[in-house]
XYZ file of C-alpha atoms in Angstrom:
495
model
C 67.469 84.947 14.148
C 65.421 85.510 17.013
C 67.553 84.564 20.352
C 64.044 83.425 21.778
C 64.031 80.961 19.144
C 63.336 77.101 19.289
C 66.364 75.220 19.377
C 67.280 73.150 15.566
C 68.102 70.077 17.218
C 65.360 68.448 18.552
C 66.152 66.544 21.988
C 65.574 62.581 21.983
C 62.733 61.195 23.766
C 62.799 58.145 25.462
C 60.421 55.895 26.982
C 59.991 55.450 30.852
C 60.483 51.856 30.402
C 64.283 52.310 29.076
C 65.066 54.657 31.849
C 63.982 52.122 34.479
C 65.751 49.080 32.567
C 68.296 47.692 34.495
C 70.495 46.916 31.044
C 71.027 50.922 31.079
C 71.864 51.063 34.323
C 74.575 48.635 34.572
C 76.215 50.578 30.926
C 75.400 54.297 33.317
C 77.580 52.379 36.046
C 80.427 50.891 33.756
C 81.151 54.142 32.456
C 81.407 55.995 35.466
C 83.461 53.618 37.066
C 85.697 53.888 34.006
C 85.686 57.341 33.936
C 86.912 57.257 37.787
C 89.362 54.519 37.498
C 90.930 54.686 34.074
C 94.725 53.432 35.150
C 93.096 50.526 37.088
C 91.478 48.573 34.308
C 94.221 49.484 32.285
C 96.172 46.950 35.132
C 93.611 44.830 35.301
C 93.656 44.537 31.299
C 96.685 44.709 30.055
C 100.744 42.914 31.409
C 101.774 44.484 34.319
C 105.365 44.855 32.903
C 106.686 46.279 29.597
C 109.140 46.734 27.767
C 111.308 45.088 25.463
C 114.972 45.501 26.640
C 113.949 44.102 30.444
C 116.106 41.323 31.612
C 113.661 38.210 33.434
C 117.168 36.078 33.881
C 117.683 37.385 37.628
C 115.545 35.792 40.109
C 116.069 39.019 41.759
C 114.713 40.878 38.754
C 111.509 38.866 38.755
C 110.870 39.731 42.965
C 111.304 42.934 42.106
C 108.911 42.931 39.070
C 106.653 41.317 41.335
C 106.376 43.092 43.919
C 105.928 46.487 42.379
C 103.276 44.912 40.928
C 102.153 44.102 44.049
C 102.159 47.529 45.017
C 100.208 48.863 42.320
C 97.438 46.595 42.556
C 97.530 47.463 46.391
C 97.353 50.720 45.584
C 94.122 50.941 43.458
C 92.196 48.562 46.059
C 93.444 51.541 48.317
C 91.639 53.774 45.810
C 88.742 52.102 45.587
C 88.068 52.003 49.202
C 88.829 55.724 49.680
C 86.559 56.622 46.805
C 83.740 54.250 48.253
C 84.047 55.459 52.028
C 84.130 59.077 50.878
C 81.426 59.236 48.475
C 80.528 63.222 47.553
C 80.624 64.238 51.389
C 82.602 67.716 51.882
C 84.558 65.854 54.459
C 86.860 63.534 53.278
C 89.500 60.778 54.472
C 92.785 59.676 53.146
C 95.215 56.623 52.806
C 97.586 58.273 51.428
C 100.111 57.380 54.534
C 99.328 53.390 53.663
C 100.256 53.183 50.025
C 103.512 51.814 48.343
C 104.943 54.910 46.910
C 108.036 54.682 44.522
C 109.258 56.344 41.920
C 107.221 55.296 38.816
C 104.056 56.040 40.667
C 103.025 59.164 38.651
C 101.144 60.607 41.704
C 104.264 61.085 43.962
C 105.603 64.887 43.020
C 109.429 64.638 42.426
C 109.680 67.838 44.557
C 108.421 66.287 47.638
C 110.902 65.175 49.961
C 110.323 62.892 52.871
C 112.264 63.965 55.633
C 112.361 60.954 57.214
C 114.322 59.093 54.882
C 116.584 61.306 54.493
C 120.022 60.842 56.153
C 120.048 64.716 56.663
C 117.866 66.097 58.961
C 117.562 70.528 58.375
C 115.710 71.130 61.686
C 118.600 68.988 63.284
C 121.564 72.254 64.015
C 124.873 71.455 62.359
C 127.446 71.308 64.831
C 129.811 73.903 64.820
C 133.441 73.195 63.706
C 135.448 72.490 66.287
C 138.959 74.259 66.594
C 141.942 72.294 67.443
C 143.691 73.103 70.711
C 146.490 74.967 68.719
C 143.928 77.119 67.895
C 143.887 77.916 63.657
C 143.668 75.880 60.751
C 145.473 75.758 57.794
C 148.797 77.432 56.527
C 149.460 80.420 54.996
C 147.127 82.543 53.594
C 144.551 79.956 54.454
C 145.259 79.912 58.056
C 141.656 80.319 59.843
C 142.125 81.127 63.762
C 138.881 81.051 66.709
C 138.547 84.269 66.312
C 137.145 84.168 62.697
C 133.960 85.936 62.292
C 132.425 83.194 60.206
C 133.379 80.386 62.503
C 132.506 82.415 65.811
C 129.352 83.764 63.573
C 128.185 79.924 63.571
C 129.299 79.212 66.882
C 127.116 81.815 68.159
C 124.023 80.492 66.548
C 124.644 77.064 67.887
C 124.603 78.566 71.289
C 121.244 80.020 70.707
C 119.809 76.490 71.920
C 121.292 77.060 75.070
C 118.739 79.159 75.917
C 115.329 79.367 77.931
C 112.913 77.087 76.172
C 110.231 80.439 76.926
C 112.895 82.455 74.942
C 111.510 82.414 71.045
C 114.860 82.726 68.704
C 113.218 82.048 65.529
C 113.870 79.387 62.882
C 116.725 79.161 61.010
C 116.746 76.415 58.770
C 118.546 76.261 55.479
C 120.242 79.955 56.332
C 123.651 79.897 57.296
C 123.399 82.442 59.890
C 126.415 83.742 61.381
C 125.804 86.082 64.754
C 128.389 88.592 65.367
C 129.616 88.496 69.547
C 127.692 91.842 69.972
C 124.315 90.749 68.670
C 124.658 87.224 70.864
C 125.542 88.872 74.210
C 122.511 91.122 73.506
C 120.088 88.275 73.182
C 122.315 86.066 76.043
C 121.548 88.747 78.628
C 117.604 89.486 77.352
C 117.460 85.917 77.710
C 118.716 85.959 81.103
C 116.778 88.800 82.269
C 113.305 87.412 80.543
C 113.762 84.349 82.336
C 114.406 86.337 86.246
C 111.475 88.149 85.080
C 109.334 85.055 84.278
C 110.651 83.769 87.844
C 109.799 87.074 89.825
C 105.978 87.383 87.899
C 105.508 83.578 89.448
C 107.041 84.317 92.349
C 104.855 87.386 93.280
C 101.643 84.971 91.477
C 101.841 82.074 93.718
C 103.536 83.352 96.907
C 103.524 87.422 97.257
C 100.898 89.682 98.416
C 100.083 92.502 95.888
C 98.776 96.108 95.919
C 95.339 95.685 97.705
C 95.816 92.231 97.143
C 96.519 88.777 99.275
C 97.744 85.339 97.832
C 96.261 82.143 97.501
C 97.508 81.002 101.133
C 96.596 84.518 102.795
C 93.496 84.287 101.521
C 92.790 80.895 102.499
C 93.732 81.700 106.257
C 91.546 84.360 106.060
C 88.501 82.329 104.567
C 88.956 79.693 107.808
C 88.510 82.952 110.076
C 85.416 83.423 108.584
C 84.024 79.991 108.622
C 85.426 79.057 112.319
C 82.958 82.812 112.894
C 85.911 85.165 114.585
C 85.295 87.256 111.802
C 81.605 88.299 110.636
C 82.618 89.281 107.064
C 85.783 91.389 105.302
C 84.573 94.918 104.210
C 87.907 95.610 102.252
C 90.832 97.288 101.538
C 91.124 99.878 104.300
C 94.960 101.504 104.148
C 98.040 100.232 102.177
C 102.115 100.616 103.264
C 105.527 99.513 102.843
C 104.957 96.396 104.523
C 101.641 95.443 105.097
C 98.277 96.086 103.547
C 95.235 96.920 106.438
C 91.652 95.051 105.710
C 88.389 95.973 107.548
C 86.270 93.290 109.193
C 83.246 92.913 111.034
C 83.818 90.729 114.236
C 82.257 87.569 115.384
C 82.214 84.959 118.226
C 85.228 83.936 120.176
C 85.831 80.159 121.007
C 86.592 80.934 124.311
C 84.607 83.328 126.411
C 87.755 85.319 128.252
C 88.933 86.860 124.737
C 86.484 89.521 123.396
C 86.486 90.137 119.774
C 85.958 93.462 118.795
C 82.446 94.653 116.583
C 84.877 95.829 114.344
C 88.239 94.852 113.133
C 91.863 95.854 111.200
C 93.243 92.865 109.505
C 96.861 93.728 108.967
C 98.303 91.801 106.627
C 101.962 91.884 106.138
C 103.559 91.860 102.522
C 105.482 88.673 101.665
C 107.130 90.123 98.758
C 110.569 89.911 100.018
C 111.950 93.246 98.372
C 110.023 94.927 100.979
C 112.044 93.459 104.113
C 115.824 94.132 102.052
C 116.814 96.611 104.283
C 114.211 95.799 107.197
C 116.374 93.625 108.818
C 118.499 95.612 110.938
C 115.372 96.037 113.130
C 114.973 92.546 114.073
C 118.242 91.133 113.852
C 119.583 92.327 116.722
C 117.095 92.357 118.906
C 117.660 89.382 121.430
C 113.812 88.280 121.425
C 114.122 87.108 117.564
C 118.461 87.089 117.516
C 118.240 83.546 117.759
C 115.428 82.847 115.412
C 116.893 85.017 112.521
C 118.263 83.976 109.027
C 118.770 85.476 106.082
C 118.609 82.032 104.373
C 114.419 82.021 104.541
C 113.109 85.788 104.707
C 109.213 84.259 104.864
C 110.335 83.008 108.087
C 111.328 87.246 109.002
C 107.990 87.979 107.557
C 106.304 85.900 110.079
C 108.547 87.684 112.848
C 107.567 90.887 111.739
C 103.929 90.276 112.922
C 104.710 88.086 115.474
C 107.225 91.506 116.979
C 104.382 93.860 116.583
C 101.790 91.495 118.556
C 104.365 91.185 121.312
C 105.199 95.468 121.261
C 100.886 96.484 121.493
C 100.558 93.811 124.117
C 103.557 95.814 125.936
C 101.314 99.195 124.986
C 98.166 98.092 126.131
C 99.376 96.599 129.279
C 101.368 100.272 129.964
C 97.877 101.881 128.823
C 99.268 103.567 125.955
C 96.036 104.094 123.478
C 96.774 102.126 120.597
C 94.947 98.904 118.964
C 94.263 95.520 120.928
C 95.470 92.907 119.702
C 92.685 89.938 118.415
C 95.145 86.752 117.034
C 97.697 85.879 115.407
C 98.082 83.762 112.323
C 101.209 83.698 110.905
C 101.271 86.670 109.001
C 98.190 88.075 109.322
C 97.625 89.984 112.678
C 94.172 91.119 113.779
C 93.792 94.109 115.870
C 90.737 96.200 116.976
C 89.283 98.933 114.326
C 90.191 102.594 115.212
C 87.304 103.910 113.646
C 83.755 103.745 113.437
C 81.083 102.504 110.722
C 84.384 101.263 108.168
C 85.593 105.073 108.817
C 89.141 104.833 110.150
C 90.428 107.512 112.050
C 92.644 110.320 110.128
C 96.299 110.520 110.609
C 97.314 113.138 112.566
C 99.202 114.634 109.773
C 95.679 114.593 107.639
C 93.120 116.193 110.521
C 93.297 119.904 111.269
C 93.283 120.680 114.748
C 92.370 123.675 116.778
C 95.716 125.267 119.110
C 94.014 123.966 122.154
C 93.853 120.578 120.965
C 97.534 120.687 119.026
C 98.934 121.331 122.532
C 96.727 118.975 123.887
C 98.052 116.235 121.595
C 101.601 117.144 122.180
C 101.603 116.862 125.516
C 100.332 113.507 125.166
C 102.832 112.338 122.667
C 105.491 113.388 125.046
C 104.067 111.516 127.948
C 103.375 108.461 125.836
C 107.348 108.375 124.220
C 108.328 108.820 127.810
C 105.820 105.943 128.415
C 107.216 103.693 126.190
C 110.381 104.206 126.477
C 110.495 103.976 130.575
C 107.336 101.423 131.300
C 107.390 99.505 127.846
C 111.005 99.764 127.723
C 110.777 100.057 124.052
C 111.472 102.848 121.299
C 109.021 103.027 118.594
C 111.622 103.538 115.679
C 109.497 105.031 113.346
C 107.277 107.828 115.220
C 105.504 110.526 113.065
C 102.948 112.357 112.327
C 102.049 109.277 109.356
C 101.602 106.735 112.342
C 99.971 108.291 114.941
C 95.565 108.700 114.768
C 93.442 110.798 115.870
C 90.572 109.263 117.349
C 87.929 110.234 120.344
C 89.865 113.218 121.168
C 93.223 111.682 121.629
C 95.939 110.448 119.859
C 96.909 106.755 119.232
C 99.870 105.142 118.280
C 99.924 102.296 115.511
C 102.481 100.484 113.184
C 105.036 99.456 116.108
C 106.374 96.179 114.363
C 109.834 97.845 114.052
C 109.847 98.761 117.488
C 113.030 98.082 119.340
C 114.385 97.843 122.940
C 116.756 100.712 123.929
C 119.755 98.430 124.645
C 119.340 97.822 120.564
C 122.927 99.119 118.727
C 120.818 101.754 117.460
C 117.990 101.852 119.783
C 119.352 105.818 120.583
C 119.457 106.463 117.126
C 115.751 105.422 116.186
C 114.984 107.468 119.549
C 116.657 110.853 118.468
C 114.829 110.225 114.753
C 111.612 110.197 116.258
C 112.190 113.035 118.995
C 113.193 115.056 115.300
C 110.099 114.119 113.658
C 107.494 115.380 116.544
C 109.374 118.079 117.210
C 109.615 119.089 114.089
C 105.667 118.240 113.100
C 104.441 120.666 116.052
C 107.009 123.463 115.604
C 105.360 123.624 112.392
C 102.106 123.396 113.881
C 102.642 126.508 115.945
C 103.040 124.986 119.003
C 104.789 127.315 120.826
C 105.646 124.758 123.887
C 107.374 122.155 121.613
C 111.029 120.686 122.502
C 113.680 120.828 119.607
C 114.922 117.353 118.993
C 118.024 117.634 121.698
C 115.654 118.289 124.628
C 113.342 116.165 124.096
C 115.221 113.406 123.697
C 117.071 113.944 127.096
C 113.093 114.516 128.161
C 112.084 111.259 126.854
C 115.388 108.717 127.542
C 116.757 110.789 130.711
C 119.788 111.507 129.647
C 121.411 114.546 130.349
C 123.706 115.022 127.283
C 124.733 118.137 126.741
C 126.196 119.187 123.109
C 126.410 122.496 121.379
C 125.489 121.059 117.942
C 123.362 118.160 116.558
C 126.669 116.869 115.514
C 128.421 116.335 118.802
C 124.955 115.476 120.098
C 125.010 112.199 117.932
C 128.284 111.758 118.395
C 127.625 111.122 121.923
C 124.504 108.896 121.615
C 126.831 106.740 119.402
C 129.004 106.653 121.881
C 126.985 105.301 124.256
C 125.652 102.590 122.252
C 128.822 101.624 121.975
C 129.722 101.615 125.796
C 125.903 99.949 126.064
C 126.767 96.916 123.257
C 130.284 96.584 125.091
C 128.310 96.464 128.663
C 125.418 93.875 127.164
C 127.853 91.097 125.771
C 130.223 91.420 129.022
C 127.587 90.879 131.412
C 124.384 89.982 129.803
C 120.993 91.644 128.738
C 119.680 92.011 131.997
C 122.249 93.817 133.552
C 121.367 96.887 130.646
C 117.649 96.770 131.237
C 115.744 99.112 133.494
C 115.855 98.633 137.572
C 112.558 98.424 139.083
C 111.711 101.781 140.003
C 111.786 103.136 136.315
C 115.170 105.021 136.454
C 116.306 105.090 132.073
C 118.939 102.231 131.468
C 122.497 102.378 133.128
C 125.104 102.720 129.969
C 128.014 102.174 132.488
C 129.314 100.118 135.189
């Protein structure tokens, strides 16, 4: 009764010479290798056909009969080998894809279905019914037209493969799905836009130049800078626009001794995203230094204008004097320029520093001689003058960001010219100087013209009027005739 008890049976004992006889070995190995293989001696034993009501007349019979014996034999050496080569490891192989199967073989599951022998193939789409040219089938109540829900339905489904290969529309097999013409033009146009969106994210990957950011090529113009020793090292990101982002650099060594390279250094380097030059164009398509060169059909080529227009409008400013930065080189579109700054510092916009009365005057005055400067001596009109692109640096101002700078015989050279008389005027009104020109005087202050209007209204109704009588004068007799004569006088608008 007690669970702690001695078992009743008494185990067998056996000698250590019986367990190391090799007589008990082999019988251990016979019945584990019957135990493991019971259907293969049972072929190696008994027929290999039977039955009683099987017909042996038909040579045919007899291959057949044969060679499904064949197979089964085949089969168990297949068995064996597998069972051999795996052994008890965790890891195990299979040749299942080498044996004979057919449809006796009581280790084939009737509910498996190999595809590939099967004339009908589900992941293969079913092509849609086509409708005849009439355009229904049937009579009568049976008549089915193209506009049938269930046949468009399928139609629309079809279609589906038309799209994108990025564009994931799910698998479908053995559901008869029918799509209505709503749902499909819904996915057709998220198709389309996914895939302009894929385009634009590689686009701006590969070729653009991001927030605070430069592209593969950009940066590898910048690295040779570096190594050929113009530039020292790249601080970073100094100032971000529209157009262009602005980099701080230490200078180097020049290859030639008559160009001086700055200690430091603004790396301005202009945006190739092309949304940013959409409406950009009108500055540099008419003007006759880059008319020729222009094309809508390649904007990177514009891009590279862009820089190359604002190198050639501070060379113009430096030569005239005009405090602004000096120009370094020129690689397509990156531009180096001298740092208005000091120690990585740039100098505050003149919109950001607050200034004393003495030295708001003092800066307007300036302003007005160097608009009257650049539009007499440089022959040029800035286009895009405020108090966001002018610096205040050593006690003066300086003018930067002159790549849409245009010549005054441009068809709307007096336009950009009466925008930026506005914005100064406007900027020091506000900034109590009491001296300050509305926009009307100083533009006649600035350009020389004495128009004289009652309202802004007539007032631009004139300056279009001479651009008009200015275009007119340019293609009748040529650019020069429109520029300035040598002693400075503003352009001549008529003959």
């Amino acid at each position: 009764q007690c669970p702690w008890g001695a078992p009743k049976t008494a185990s067998i004992s056996c000698s250590l010479a019986d367990v190391m006889s090799e007589q008990l070995a082999k019988e251990l190995q016979l019945e584990e290798e019957n135990a493991a293989f019971p259907e293969v001696v049972a072929v190696a034993e008994g027929p290999f056909i039977t039955g009683e009501n099987i017909d042996t007349s038909s040579d045919l019979m007899l291959a057949q009969m044969l060679q499904m014996e064949f197979d089964r034999e085949y089969d168990a050496q297949l068995r064996r080998e597998e069972k051999k080569i795996n052994g008890d490891s965790k890891v195990s192989i299979s040749f299942e894809n080498y044996r004979k199967v057919h449809p006796y073989d009581s280790d084939s599951s009737e509910d498996e279905v190999d595809w590939q022998d099967t004339r009908h193939d589900p992941y293969r789409a079913d092509k849609p019914t086509t409708t005849p040219r009439k355009g229904f089938t049937g009579k009568g109540k049976d008549i089915t037209t193209k506009h049938d829900e269930v046949v468009c339905g399928r139609k629309n489904t079809a279609r589906m493969e038309n799209f994108a290969p990025e564009f994931q529309v799910g698998d479908g097999i053995g559901m008869d799905l029918k799509l209505s013409n709503q749902v499909f033009n819904a996915l057709k146009q998220h198709a389309y836009s996914e895939e302009r969106r894929s385009a634009r994210l590689h686009e701006k990957k590969e070729h653009s130049t991001a927030e605070k950011a430069v592209d593969p090529k950009t940066r590898l113009l910048l690295y040779k800078m570096v190594n050929a020793g113009m530039l020292e090292t790249i601080t970073g990101c100094i100032s971000t626009g529209k157009e262009s982002v602005v980099f701080h650099a230490y200078g180097g060594r020049s290859a030639t001794e008559d160009k001086v390279i700055p200690p430091e250094c603004a790396i301005k380097v202009f945006k190739t995203t092309l949304n940013e030059f959409k409406n950009r164009d009108k500055y540099i398509k008419d003007d006759y230094r880059f008319k020729d060169r222009f094309s809508k059909l390649n904007p990177r080529k514009v891009i590279r204008m862009w820089a190359e227009k604002e190198m050639h409008n501070l060379t113009r400013m430096q030569t005239a004097g005009i405090p602004c930065p000096q120009v370094v080189i020129l690689k397509k579109h990156i531009l180096v320029m001298s740092f208005i700054g000091k120690d990585q510092v740039p100098a505050p916009k003149l919109k950001d520093v607050t200034l004393s009365s003495e030295d708001m005057k003092k800066a307007y005055y300036q302003i007005l001689n160097m608009m009257q400067q650049l539009y007499k001596e440089c022959n040029l009109v800035h286009a895009d003058l405020s108090e966001y692109n002018m610096l205040w640096h050593d006690g003066k101002v300086w003018l930067i960001d002159v790549s849409q700078s245009v010549e005054p015989t441009h068809p709307h050279g007096l336009e950009f010219l009466f925008r930026d008389c506005r914005n100064v005027s406007q900027f020091f009104q506000k900034g109590g100087v009491a001296e300050a020109l509305n926009e009307r005087e100083l533009f006649n202050a600035v350009s020389g013209l004495n128009i004289t209007a009652d309202n802004e209204v007539d007032f631009q109704a004139e300056i279009e009027a001479l651009e008009k009588m200015n275009e007119d004068h340019v293609q009748n007799h040529g650019k020069k005739l429109a520029m300035f004569s040598s002693d400075g006088d503003p352009p001549i608008y008529d003959e």
